[in-house]
PDB file of C-alpha atoms and ligand atoms in Angstrom:
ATOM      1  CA  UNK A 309     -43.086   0.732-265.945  1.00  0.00           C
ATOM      2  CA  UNK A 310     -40.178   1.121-268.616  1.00  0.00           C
ATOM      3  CA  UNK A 311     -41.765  -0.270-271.337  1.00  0.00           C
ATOM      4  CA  UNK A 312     -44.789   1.746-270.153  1.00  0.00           C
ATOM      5  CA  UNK A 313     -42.847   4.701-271.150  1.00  0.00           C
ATOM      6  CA  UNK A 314     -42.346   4.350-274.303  1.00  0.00           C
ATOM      7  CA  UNK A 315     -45.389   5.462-275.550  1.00  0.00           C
ATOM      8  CA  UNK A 316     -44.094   8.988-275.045  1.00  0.00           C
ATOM      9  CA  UNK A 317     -41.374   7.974-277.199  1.00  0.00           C
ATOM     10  CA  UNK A 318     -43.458   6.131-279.798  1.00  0.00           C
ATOM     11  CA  UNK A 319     -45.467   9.210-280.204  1.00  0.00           C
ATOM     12  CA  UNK A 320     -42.458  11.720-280.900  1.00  0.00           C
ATOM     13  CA  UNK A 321     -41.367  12.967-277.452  1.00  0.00           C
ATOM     14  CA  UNK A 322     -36.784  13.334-277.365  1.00  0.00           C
ATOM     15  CA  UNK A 323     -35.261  12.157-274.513  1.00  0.00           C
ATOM     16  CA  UNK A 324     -35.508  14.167-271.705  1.00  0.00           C
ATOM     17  CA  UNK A 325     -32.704  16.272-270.734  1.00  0.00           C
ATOM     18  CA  UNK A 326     -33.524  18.005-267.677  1.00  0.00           C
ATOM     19  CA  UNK A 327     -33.420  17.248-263.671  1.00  0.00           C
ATOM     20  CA  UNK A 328     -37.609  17.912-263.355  1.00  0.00           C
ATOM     21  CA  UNK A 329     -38.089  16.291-266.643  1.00  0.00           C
ATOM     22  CA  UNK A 330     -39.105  12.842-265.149  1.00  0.00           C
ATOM     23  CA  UNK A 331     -41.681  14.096-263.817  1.00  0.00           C
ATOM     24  CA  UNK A 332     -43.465  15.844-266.889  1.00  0.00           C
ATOM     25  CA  UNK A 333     -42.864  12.606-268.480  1.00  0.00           C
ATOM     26  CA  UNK A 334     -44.485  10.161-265.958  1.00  0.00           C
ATOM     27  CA  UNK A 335     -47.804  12.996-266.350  1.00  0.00           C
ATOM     28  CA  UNK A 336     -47.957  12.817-269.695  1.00  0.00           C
ATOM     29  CA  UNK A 337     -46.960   9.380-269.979  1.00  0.00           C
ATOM     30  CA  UNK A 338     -50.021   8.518-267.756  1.00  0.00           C
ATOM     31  CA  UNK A 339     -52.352  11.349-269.811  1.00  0.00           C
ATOM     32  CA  UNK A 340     -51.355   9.134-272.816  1.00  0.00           C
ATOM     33  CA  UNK A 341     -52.510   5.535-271.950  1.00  0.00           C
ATOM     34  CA  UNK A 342     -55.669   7.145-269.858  1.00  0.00           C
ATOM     35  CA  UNK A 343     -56.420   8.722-272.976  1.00  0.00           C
ATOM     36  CA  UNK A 344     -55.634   5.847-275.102  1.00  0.00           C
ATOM     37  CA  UNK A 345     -58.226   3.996-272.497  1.00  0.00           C
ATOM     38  CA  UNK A 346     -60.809   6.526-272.815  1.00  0.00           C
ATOM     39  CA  UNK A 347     -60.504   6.281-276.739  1.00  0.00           C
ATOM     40  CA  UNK A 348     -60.910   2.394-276.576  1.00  0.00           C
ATOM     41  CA  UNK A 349     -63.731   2.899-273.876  1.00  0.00           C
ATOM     42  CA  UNK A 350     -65.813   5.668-275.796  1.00  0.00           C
ATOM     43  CA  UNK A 351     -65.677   4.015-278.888  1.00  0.00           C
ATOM     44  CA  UNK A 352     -66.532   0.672-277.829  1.00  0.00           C
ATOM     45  CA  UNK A 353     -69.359   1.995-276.530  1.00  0.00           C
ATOM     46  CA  UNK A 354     -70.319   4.205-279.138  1.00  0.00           C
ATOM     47  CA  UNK A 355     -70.035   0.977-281.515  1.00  0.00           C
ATOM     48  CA  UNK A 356     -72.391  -0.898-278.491  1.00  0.00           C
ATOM     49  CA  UNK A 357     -75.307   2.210-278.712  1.00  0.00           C
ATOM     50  CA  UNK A 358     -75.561   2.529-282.770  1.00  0.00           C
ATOM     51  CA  UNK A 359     -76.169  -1.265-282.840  1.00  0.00           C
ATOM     52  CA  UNK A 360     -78.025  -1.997-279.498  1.00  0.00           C
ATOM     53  CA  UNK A 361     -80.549   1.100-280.542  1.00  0.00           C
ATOM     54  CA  UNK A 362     -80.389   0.665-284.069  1.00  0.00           C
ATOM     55  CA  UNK A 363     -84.251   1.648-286.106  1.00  0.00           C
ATOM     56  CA  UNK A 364     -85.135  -2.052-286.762  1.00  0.00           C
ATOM     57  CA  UNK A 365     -85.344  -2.628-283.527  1.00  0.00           C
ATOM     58  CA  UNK A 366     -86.398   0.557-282.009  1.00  0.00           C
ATOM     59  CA  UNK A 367     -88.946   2.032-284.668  1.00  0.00           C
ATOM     60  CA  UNK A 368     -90.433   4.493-281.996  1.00  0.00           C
ATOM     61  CA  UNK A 369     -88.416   6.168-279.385  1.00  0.00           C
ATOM     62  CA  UNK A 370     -88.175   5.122-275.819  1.00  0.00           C
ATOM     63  CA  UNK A 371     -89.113   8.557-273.889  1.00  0.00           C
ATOM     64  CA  UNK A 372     -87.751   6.784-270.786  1.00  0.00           C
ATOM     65  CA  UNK A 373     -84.113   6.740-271.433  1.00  0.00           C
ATOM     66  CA  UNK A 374     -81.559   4.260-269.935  1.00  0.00           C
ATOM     67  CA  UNK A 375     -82.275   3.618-266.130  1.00  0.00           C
ATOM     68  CA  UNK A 376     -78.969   1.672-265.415  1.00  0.00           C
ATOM     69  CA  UNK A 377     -76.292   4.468-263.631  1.00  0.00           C
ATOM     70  CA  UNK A 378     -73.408   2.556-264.699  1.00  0.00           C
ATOM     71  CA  UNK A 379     -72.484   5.653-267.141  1.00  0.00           C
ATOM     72  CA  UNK A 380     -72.545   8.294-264.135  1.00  0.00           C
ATOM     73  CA  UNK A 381     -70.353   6.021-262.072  1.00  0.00           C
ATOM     74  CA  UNK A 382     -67.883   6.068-265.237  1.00  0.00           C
ATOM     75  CA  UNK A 383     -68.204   9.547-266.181  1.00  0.00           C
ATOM     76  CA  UNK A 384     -67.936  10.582-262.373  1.00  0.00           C
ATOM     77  CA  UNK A 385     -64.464   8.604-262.186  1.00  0.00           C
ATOM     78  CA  UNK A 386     -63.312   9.704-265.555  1.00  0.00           C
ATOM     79  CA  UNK A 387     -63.568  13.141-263.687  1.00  0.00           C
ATOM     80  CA  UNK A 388     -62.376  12.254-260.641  1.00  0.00           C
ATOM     81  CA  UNK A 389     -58.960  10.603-262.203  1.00  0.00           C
ATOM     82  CA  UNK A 390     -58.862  13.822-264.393  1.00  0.00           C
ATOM     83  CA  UNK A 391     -59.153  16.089-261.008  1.00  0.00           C
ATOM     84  CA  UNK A 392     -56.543  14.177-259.203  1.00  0.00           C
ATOM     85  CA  UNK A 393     -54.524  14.531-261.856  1.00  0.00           C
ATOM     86  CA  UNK A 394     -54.709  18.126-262.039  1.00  0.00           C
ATOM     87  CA  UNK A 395     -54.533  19.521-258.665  1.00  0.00           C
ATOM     88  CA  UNK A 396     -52.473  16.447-256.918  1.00  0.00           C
ATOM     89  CA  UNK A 397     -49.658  16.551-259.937  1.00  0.00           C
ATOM     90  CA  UNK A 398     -50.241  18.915-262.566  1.00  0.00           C
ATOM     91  CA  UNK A 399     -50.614  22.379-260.380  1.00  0.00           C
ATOM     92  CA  UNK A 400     -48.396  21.106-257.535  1.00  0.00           C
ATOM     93  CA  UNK A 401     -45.257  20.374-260.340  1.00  0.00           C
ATOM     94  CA  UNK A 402     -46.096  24.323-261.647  1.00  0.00           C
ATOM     95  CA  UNK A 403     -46.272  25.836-258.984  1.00  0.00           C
ATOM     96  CA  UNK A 404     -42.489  24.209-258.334  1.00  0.00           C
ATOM     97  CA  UNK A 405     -41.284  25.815-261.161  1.00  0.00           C
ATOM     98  CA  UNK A 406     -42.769  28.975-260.996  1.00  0.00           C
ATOM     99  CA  UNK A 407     -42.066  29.396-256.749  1.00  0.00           C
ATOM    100  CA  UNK A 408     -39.132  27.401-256.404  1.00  0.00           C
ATOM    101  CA  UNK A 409     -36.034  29.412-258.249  1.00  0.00           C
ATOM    102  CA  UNK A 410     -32.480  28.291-257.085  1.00  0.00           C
ATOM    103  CA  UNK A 411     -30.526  31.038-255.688  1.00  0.00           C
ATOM    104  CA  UNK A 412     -28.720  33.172-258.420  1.00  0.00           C
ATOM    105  CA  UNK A 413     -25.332  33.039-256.699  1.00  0.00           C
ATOM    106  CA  UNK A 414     -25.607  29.168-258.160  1.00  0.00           C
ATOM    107  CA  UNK A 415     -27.533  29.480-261.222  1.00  0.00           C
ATOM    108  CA  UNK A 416     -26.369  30.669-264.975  1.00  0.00           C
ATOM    109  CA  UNK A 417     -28.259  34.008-266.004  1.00  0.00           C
ATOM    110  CA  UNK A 418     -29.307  34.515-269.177  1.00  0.00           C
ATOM    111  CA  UNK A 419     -31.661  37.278-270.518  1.00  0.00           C
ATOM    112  CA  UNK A 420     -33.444  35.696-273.753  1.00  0.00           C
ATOM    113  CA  UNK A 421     -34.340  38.634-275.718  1.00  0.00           C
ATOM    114  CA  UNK A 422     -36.669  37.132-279.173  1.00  0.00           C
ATOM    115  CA  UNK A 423     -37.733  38.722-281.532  1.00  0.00           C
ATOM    116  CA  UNK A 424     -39.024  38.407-285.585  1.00  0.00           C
ATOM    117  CA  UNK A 425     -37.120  34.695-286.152  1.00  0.00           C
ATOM    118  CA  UNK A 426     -34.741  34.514-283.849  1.00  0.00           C
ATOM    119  CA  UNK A 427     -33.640  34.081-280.481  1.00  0.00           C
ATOM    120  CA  UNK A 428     -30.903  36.713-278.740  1.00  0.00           C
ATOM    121  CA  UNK A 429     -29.240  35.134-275.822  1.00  0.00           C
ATOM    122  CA  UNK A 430     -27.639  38.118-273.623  1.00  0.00           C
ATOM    123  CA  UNK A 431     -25.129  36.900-270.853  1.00  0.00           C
ATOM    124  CA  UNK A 432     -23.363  39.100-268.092  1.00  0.00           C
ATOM    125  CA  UNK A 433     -19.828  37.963-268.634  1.00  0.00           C
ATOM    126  CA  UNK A 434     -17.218  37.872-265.787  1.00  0.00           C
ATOM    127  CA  UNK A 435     -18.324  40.674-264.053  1.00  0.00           C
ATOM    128  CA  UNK A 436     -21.625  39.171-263.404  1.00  0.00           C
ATOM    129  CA  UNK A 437     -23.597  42.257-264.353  1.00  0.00           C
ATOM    130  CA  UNK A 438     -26.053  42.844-266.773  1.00  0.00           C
ATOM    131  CA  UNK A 439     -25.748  46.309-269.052  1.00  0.00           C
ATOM    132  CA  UNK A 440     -28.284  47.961-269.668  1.00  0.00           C
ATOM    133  CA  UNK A 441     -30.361  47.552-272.421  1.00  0.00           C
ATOM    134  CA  UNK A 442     -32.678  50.306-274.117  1.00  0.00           C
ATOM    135  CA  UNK A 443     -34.526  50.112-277.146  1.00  0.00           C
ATOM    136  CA  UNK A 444     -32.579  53.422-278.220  1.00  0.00           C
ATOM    137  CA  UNK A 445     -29.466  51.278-279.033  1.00  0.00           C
ATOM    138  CA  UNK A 446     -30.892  48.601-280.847  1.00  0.00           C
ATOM    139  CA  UNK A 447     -28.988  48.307-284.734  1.00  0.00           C
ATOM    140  CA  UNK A 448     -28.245  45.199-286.807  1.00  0.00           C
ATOM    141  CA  UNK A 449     -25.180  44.788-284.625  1.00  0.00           C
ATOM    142  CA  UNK A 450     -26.865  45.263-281.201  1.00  0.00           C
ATOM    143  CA  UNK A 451     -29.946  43.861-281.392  1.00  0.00           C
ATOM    144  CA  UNK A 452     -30.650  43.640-277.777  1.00  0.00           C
ATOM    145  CA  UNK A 453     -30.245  47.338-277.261  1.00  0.00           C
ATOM    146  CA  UNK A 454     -26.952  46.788-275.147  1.00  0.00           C
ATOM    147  CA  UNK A 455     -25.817  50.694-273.736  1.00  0.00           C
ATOM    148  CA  UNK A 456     -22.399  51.094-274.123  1.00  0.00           C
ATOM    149  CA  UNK A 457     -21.750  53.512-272.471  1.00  0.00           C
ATOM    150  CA  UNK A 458     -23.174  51.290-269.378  1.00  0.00           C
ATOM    151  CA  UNK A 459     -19.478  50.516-267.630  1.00  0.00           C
ATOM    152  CA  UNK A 460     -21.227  46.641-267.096  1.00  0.00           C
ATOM    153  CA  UNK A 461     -22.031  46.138-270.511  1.00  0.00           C
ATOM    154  CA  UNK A 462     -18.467  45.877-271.401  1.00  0.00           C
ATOM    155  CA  UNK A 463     -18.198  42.455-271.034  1.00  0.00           C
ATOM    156  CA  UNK A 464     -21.359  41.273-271.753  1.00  0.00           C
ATOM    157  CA  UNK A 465     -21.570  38.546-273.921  1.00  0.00           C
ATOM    158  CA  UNK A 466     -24.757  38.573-277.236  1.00  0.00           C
ATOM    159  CA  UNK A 467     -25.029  35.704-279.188  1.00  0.00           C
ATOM    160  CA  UNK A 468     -27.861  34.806-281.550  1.00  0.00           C
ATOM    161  CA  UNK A 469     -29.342  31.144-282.517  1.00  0.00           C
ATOM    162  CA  UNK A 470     -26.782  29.236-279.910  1.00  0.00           C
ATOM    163  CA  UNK A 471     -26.603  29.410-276.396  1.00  0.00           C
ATOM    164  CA  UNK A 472     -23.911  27.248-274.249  1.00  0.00           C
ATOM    165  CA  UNK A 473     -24.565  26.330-270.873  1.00  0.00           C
ATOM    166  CA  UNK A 474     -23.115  24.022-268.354  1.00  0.00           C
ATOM    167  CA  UNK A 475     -24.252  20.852-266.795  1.00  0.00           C
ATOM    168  CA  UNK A 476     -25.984  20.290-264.079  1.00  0.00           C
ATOM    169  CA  UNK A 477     -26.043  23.780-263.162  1.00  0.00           C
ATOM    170  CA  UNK A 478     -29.418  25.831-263.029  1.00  0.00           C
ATOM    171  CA  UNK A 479     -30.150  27.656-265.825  1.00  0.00           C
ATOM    172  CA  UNK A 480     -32.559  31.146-265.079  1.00  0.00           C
ATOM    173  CA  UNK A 481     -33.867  32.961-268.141  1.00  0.00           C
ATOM    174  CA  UNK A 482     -35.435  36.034-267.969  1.00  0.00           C
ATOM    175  CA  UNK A 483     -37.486  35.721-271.380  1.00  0.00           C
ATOM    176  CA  UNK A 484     -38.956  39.534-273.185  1.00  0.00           C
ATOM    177  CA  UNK A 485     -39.999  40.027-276.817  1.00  0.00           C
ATOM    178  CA  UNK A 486     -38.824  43.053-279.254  1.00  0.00           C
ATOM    179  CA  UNK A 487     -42.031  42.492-281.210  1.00  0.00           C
ATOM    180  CA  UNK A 488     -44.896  39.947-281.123  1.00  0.00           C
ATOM    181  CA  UNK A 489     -45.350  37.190-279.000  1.00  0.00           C
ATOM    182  CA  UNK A 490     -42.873  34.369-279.339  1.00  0.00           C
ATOM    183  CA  UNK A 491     -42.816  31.172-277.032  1.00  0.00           C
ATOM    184  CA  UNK A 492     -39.025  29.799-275.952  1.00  0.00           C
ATOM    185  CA  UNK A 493     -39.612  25.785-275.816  1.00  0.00           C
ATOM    186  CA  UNK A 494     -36.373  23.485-275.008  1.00  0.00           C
ATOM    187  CA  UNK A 495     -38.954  20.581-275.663  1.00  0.00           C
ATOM    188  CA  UNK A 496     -35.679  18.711-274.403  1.00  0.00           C
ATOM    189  CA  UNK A 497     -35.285  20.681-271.258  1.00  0.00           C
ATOM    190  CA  UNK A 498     -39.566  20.024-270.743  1.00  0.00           C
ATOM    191  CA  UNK A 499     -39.614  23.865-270.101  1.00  0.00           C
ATOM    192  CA  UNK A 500     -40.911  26.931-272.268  1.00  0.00           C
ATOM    193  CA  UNK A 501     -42.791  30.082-271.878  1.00  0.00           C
ATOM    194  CA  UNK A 502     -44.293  32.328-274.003  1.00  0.00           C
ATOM    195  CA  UNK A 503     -42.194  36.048-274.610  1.00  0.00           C
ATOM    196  CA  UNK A 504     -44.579  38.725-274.079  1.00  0.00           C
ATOM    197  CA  UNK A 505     -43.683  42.548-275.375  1.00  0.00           C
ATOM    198  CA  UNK A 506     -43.471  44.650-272.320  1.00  0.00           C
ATOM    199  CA  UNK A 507     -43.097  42.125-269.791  1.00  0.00           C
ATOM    200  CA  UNK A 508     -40.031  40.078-268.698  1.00  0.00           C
ATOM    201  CA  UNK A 509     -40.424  36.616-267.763  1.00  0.00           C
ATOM    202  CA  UNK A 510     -38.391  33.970-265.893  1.00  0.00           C
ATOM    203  CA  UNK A 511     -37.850  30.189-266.164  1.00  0.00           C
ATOM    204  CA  UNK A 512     -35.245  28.140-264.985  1.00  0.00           C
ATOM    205  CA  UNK A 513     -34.154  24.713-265.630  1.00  0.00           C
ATOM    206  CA  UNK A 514     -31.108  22.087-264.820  1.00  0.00           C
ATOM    207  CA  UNK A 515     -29.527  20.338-267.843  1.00  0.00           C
ATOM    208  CA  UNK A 516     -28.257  16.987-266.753  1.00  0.00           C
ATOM    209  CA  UNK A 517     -27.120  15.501-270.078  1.00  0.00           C
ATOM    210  CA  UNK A 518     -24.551  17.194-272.378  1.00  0.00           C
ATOM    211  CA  UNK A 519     -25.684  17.496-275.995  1.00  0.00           C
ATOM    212  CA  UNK A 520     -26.803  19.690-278.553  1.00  0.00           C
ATOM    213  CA  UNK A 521     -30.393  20.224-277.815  1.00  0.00           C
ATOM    214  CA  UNK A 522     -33.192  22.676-280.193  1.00  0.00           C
ATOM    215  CA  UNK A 523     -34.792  25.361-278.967  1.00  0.00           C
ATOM    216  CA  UNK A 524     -37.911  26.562-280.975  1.00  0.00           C
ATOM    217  CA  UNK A 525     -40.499  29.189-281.117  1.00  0.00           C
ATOM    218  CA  UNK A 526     -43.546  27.816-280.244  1.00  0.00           C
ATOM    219  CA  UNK A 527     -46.243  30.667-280.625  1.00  0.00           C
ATOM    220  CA  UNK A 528     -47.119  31.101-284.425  1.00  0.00           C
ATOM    221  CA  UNK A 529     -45.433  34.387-285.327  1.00  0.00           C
ATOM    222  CA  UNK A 530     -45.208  35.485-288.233  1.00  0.00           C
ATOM    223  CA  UNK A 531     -44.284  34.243-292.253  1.00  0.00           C
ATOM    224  CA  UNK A 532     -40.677  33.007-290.860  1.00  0.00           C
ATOM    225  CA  UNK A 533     -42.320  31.437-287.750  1.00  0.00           C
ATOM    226  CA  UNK A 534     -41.360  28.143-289.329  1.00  0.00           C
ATOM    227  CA  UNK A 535     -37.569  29.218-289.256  1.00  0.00           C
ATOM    228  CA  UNK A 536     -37.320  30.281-285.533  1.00  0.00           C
ATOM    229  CA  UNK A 537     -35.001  27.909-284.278  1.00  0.00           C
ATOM    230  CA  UNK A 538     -31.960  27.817-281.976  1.00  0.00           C
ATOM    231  CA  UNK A 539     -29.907  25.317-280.339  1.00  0.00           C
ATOM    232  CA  UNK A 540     -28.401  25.011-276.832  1.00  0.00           C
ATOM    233  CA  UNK A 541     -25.173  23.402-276.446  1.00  0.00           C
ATOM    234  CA  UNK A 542     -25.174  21.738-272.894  1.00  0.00           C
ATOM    235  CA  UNK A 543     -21.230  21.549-272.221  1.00  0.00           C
ATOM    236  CA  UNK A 544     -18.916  20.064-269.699  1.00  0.00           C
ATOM    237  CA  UNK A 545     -17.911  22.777-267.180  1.00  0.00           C
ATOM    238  CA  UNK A 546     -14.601  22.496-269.308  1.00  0.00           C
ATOM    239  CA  UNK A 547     -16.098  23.227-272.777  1.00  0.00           C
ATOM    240  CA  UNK A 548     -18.197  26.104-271.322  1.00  0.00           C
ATOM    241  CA  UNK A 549     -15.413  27.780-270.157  1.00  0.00           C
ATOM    242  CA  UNK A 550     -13.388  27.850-273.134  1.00  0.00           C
ATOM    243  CA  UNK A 551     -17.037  28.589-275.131  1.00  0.00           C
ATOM    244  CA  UNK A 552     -17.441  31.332-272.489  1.00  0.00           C
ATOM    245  CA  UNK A 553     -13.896  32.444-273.179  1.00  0.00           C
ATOM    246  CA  UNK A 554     -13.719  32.394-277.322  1.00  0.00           C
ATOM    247  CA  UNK A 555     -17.144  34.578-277.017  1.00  0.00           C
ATOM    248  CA  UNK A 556     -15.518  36.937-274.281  1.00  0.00           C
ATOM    249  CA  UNK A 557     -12.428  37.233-276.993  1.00  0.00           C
ATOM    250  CA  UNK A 558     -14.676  38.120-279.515  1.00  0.00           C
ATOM    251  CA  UNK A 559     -16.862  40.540-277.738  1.00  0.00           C
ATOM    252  CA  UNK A 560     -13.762  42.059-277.413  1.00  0.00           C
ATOM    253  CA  UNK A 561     -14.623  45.633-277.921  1.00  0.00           C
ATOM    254  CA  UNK A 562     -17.548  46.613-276.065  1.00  0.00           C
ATOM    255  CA  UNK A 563     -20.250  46.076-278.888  1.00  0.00           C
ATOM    256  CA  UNK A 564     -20.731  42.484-278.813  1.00  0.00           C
ATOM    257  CA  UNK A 565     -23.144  41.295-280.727  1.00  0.00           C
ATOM    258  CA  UNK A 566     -22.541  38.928-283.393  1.00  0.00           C
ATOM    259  CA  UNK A 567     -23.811  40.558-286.648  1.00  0.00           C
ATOM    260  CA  UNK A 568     -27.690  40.085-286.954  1.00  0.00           C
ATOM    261  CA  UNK A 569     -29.303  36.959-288.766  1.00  0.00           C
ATOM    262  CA  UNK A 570     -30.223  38.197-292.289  1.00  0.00           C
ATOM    263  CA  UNK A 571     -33.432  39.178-292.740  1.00  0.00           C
ATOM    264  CA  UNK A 572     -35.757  36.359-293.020  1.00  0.00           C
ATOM    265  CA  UNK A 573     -36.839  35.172-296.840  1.00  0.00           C
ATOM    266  CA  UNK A 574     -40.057  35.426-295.496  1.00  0.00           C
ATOM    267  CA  UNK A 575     -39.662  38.469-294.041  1.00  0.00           C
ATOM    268  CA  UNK A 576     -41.549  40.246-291.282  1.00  0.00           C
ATOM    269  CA  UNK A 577     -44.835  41.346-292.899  1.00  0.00           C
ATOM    270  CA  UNK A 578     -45.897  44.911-292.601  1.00  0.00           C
ATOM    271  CA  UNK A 579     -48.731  44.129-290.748  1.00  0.00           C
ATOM    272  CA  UNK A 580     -46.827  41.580-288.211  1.00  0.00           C
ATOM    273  CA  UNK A 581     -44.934  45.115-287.244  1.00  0.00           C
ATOM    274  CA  UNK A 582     -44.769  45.330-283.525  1.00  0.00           C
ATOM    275  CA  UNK A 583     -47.024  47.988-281.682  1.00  0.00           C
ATOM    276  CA  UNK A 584     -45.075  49.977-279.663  1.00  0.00           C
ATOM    277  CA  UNK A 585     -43.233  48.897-276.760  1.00  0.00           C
ATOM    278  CA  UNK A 586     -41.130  47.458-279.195  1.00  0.00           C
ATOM    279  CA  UNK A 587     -41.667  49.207-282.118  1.00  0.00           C
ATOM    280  CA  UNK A 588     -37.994  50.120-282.561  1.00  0.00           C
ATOM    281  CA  UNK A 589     -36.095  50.108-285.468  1.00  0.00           C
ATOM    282  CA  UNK A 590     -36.613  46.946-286.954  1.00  0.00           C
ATOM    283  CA  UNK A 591     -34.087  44.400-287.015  1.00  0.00           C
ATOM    284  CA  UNK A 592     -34.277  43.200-290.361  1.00  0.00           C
ATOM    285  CA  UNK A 593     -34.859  46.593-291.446  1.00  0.00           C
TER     286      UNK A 593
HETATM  287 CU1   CU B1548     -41.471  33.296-282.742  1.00  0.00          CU
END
């Protein structure tokens, strides 16, 4: 079945990275040659009609069709295999990753906070509280909103573009939007979701391979859409703790944040502006 595989690979898929990844893969692995079968099978017989009903031979049309029911037998399996595939693998591996979320005494939390071209990654820090956020506090240096005057926001930890996270250790997100609607994809990770304004979402995965890995938006939005790119750093437990540590040093004095990507060549439009919830001040100004 290995060298099955590699059609995923062959048409542009990176390695997987992730514990439930294997199992995306094998789906769309399968989607791929069934496809590929289909493609052979329709055209072949596409190819058989134009020259088995050409004109020369057919001057007038036959007003009593085909009689043989070989094409409802295929067209009735070609749904069948299509309906297995979707409610005995496709729904059943969802609805695993939307029920089944590891406890959060085990997992890493991170609130992913996107916005107009970048992604703000929003960790709790030792205390293992989240501050607050409110849209009230947002500036080019706090672009999550981060109160702080919220005693837990202390030692929160902001970066933007690069998150670090451990292996083999599930990941939760909790994924919300400042503007428009983004989409956080770890095509590595075989997870992503789309960031909605006004609603907060959650996804979790387990990275089982340290590396540097991309994250991208995948929702088209805006000018800079082409630009909204990040990168998570799977690290040994080791190298996330001292990663955890230099960002904890640098937070240092409440206000966290890293300062603010500049603003975008492309710059938010006008008319990309977000409608209020997020309408705050704008990041890029
Ligand atoms: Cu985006």
């Amino acid at each position: 079945m290995s060298s099955l595989a590699l059609i995923n690979e062959f048409l542009g898929m990176p390695p997987n990275a992730s514990s439930h990844g294997y199992q995306i893969d094998h789906i769309i692995e399968f989607c791929h040659w069934f496809m590929g079968a289909l493609f052979l099978g329709w055209s072949a017989f596409f190819i058989f009609v134009l020259i088995r009903f050409r004109k020369r031979r057919h001057p007038v049309a036959d007003h009593h069709g085909v009689k043989s029911g070989i094409s409802t037998h295929l067209e009735f399996s070609v749904v069948l295999i299509e309906a297995v595939l979707l409610v005995g693998f496709a729904i059943p591996l969802w609805a695993k990753r939307v029920n089944e979320f590891p406890p959060t005494k085990d997992a890493i939390l991170v609130n992913v906070v996107s916005q107009q071209f970048s992604f703000n990654y929003h960790l709790p820090g030792p205390d293992g509280q989240f501050g607050r956020r409110d849209i009230s506090f947002e500036s080019n240096s706090n672009p999550i909103g981060l109160d702080p005057n919220d005693p837990a926001s202390k030692d929160d930890i902001v970066t933007v573009g690069e998150l670090h996270v451990p292996v083999n250790r599930p990941v939760i997100v909790e994924l919300s939007s400042k503007d428009v609607i983004h989409d956080f994809f770890l095509p590595s990770m075989r997870i992503g979701a789309d960031a909605v304004p006004g609603s907060r979402i959650p996804l979790w995965f387990t990275p089982v391979k340290t590396g540097t890995y991309e994250v991208i938006c995948a929702q088209l939005c805006g000018l800079g859409h082409y630009s909204m790119k990040g990168t998570l750093v799977v690290d040994t437990p080791e190298d996330y703790q001292a990663w955890l540590k230099e960002r904890a040093e640098l937070a240092g004095g409440g206000q966290s944040a890293p300062p603010a990507p500049a603003p975008h060549p492309g710059g938010p439009q006008p008319e990309n502006k977000p409608p209020a919830p997020a309408a705050s001040p704008s990041p890029s100004g």
